[in-house]
Coordinates of C-alpha atoms in Angstrom, one line a residue:
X1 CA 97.4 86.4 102.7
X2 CA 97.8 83.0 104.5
X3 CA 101.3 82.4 102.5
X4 CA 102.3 85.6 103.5
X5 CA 101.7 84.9 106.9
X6 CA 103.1 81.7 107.2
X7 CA 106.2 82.8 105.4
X8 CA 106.4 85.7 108.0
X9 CA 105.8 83.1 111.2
X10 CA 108.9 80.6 109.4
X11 CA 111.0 83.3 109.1
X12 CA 110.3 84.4 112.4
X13 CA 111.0 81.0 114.3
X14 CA 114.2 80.5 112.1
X15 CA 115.1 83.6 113.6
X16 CA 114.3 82.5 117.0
X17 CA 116.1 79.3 116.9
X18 CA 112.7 77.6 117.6
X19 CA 110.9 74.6 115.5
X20 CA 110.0 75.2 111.5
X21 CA 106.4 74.8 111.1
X22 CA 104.0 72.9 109.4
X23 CA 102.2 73.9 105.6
X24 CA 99.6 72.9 102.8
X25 CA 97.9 74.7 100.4
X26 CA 95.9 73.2 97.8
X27 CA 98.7 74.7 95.1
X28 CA 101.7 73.4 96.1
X29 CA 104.1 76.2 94.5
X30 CA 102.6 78.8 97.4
X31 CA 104.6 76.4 99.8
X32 CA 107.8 76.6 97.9
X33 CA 109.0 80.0 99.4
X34 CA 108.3 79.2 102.6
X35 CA 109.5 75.6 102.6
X36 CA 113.2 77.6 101.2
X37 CA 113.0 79.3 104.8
X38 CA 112.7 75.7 106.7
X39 CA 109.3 74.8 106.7
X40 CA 107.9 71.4 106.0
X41 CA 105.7 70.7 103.4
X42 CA 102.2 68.0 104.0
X43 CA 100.0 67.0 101.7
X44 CA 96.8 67.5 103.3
X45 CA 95.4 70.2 106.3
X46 CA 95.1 66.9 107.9
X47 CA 98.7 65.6 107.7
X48 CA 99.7 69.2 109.5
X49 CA 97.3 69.2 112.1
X50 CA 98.5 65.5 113.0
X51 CA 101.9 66.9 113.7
X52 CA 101.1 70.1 115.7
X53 CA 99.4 71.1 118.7
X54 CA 98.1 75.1 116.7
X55 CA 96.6 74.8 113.4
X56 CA 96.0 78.0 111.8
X57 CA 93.6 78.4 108.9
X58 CA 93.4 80.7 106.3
X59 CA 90.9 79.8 103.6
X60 CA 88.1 81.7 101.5
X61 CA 84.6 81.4 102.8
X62 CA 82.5 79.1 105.4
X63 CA 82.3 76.5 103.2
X64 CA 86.4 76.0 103.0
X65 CA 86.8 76.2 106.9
X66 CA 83.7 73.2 107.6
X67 CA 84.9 71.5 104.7
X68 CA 88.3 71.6 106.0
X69 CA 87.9 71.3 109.4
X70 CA 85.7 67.9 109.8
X71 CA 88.3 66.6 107.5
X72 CA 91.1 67.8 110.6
X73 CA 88.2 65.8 112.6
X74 CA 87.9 62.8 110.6
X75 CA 91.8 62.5 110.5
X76 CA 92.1 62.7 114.3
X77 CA 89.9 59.6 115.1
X78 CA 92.2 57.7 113.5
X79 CA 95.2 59.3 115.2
X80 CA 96.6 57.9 118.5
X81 CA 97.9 60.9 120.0
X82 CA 96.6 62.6 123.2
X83 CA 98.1 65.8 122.8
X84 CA 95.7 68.7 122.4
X85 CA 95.2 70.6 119.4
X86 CA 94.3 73.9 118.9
X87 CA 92.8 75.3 116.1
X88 CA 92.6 79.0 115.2
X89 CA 90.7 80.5 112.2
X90 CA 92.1 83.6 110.1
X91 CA 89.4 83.5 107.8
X92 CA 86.2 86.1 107.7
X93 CA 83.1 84.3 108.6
X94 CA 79.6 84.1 109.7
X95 CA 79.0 83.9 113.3
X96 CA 76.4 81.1 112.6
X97 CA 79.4 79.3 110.9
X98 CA 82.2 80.0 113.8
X99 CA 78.7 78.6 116.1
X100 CA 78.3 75.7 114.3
X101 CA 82.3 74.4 114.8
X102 CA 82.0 74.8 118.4
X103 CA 78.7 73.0 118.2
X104 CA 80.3 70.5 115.8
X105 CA 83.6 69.6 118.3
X106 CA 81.0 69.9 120.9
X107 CA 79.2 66.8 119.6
X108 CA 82.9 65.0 118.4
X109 CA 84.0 65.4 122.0
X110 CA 80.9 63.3 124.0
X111 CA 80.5 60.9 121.5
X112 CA 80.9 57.5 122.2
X113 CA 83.4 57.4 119.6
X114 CA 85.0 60.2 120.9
X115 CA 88.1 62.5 119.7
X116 CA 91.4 61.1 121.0
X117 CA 92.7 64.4 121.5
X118 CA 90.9 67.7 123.2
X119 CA 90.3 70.0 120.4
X120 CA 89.8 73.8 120.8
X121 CA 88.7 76.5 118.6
X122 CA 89.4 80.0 117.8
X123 CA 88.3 82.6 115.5
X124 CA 91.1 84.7 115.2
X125 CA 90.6 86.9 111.9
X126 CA 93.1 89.5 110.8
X127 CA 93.3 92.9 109.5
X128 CA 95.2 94.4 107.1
X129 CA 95.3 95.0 102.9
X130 CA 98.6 92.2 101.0
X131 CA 100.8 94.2 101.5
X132 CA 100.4 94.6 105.3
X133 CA 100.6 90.8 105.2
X134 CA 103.9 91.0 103.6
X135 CA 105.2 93.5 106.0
X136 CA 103.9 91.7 109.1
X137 CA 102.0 94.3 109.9
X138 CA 98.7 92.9 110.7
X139 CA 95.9 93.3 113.0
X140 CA 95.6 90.0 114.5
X141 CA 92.2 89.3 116.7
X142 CA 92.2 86.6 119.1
X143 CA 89.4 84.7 121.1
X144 CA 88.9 81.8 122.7
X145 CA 90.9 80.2 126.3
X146 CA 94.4 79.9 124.8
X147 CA 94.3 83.7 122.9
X148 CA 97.1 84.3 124.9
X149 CA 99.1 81.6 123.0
X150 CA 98.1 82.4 120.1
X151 CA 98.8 86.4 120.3
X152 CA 102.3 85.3 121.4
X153 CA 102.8 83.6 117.8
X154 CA 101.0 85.9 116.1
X155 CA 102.9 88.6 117.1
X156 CA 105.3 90.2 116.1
X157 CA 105.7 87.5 113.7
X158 CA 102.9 88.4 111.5
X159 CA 101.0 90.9 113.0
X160 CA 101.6 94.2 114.7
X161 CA 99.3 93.9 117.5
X162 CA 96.5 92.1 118.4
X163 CA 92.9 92.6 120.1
X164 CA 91.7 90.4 122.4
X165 CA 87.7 90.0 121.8
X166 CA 87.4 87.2 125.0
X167 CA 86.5 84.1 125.3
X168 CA 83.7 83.9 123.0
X169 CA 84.8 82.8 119.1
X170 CA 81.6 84.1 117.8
X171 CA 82.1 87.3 119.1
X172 CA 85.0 87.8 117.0
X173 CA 83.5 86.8 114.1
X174 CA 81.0 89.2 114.8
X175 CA 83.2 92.1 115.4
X176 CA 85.8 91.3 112.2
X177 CA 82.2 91.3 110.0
X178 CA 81.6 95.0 111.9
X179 CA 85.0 95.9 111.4
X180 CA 84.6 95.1 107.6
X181 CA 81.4 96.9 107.4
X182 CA 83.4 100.1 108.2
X183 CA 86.4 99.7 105.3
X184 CA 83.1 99.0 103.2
X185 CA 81.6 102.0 104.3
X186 CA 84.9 104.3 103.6
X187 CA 85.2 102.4 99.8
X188 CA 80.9 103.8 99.5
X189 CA 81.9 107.0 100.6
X190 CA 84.8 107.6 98.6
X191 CA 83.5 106.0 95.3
X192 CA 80.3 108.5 96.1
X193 CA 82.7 111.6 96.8
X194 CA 84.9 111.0 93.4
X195 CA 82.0 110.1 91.4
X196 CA 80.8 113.8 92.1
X197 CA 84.2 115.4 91.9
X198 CA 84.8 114.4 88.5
X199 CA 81.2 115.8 87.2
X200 CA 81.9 118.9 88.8
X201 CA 84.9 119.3 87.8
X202 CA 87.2 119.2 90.7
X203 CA 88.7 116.2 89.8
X204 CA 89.5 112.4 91.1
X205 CA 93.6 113.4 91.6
X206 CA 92.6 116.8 93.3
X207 CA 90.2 115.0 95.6
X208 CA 92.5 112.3 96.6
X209 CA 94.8 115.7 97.7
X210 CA 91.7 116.1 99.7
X211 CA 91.9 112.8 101.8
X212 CA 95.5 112.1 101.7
X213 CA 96.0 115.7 103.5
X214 CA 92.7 114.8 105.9
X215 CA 92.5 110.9 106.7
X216 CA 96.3 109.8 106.5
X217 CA 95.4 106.3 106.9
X218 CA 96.0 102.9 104.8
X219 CA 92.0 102.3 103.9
X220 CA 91.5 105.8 102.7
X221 CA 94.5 106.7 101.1
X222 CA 94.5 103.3 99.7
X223 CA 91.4 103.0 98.0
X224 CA 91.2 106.4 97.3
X225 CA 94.6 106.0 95.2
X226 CA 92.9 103.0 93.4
X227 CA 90.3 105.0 92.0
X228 CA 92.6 107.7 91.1
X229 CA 95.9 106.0 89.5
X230 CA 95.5 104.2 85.6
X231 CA 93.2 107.0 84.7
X232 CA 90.5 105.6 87.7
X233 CA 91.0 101.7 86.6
X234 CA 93.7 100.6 89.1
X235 CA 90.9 98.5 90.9
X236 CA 90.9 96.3 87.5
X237 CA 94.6 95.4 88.4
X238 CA 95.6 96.3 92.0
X239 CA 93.5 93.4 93.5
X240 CA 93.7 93.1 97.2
X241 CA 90.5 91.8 98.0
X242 CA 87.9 90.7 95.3
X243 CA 84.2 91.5 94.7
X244 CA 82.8 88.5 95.3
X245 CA 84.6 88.1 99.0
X246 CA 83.4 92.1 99.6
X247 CA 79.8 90.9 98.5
X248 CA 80.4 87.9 100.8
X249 CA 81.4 89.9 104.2
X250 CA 78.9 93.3 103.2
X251 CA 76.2 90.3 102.9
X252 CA 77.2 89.0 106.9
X253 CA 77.3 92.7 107.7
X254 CA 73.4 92.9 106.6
X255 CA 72.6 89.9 108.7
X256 CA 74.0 90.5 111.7
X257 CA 72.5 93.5 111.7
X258 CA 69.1 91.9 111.0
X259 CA 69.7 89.6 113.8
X260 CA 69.3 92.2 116.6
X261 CA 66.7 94.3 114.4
X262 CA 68.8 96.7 113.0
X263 CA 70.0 97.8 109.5
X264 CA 72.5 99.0 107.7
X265 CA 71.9 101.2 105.0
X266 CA 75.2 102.0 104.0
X267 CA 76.1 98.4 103.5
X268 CA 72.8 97.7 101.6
X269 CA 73.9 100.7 99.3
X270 CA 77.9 99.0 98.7
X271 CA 75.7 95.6 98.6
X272 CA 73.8 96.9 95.7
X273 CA 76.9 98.8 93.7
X274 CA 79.2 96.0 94.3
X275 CA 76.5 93.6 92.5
X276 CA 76.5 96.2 89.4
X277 CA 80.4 95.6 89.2
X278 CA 79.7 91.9 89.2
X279 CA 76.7 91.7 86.5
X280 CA 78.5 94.3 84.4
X281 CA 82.7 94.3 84.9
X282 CA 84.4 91.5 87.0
X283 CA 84.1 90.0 89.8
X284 CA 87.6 89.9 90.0
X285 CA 88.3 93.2 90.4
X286 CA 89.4 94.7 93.4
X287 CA 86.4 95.5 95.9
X288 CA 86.9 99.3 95.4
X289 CA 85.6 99.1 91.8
X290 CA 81.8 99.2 93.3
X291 CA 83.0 103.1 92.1
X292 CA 82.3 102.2 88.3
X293 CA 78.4 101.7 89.7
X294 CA 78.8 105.4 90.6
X295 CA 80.2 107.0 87.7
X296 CA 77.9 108.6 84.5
X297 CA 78.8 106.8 81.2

């Protein structure tokens, strides 16, 4: 996903006669194509943020992001700049996590020590299957007090629109875990639905008539396709998003819906299949393969 988008955001600029930008990623050959468009190549996250005033990050859990940005924070006390940076986060993650990097650059900023340059943060998560990625056709949510500078790279040049969710970066974390809840919720249903048809006869490709004639959309039709094409095993081999990051953002779902009382039953239920899939397939398949949990053997 992140290549994708940083391809798109190159190509973009190159189009726009405006400045190349600035990439890592811990395997260098993901750089390659996007370096062939005009972008230059760093060998850390630290090295790029050193040259720009917006980082974005795209990385794969909480861990990554903290890892990667006190290392962004570490770099910066040694830098003498006085430009401010802002830093934007693509990835999904807990609010407590998006919390603890304000709290974190909170701290940085009054120490005695202090950052040499104002740091800002934003979670700014996106929506959208690879191939939306590729297309540029994202759902791009912005926070933060400079969401307006960030929708304006975002889009069109790798997202289709975007949502502003405010000021507050822990309120979009909050609502991209919600929002993920829901595309779990539709995988559930569907695995539930074509577990059932084929018993009764009616049929996995009959049913996917069903919902391609009644919810035209991409998370439907999609995953509904997935557990129809390669005689129901597509999820082995179309993988968009694994089971271990669907486990990951189902698990967030549950707690923030603990956190105000509430629950989710629905997730606990995709929770609970997807873990089946883990202890008994792969947790490399796609996350739409919690449907084997479903099906009779």
């Amino acid at each position: 996903m992140g290549a994708e988008m940083a391809r798109n955001l190159q190509a973009h600029r190159m189009a726009q006669d405006l400045s190349p930008i600035s990439v890592y990623n811990r395997t260098a050959a993901k750089c390659e194509p996007i370096a062939a468009l005009g972008a230059k190549v760093y060998a850390s996250a630290s090295e790029v943020a050193n040259a720009s005033d917006v980082v974005f990050l795209s990385l794969f859990n909480d861990d990554a992001v903290k890892s990667v940005i006190t290392d962004i924070l570490n770099s910066l006390d040694k830098n003498s700049s006085e430009q401010p940076l802002l830093i934007a986060d693509l990835t999904t993650v807990h609010p407590d996590s998006a919390q603890w990097i304000l709290d974190e650059l909170a701290r940085r900023q009054r120490e005695p020590t202090r950052l040499p340059r104002p740091v800002e943060f934003s979670q700014t998560p996106v929506w959208g299957a690879p191939p939306a990625a590729k297309a540029a056709k994202l759902v791009f949510v912005s926070s933060g007090a400079s969401r307006s500078v960030l929708e304006a790279l975002a889009v069109p040049a790798f997202a289709r629109m975007a949502i502003d969710c405010g000021d507050d970066p822990v309120r979009a974390a909050k609502f991209k875990i919600l929002g993920n809840f829901m595309i779990a919720s539709v995988i559930e249903s569907l695995s539930e639905a074509m577990a059932v048809a084929e018993e009764t006869g009616i049929g996995r490709e009959l049913y996917l008539e069903f919902v391609k004639a009644m919810f035209p959309v991409a998370p439907f039709v999609g995953y509904a396709t997935k557990m129809t094409e390669e005689g129901g095993e597509a999820s082995k081999t179309q993988v968009g998003f694994t089971v271990v990051g669907g486990m990951k953002d189902v698990g967030y779902a549950i707690d923030l819906a603990k956190s105000v009382g509430m629950r989710l039953p629905i997730a606990e239920l995709a929770l609970e299949h997807l873990q089946y899939v883990k202890d008994n397939g792969d947790s490399n398949w796609d996350w739409s393969s919690l449907a084997y949990a479903l099906r009779k053997h």
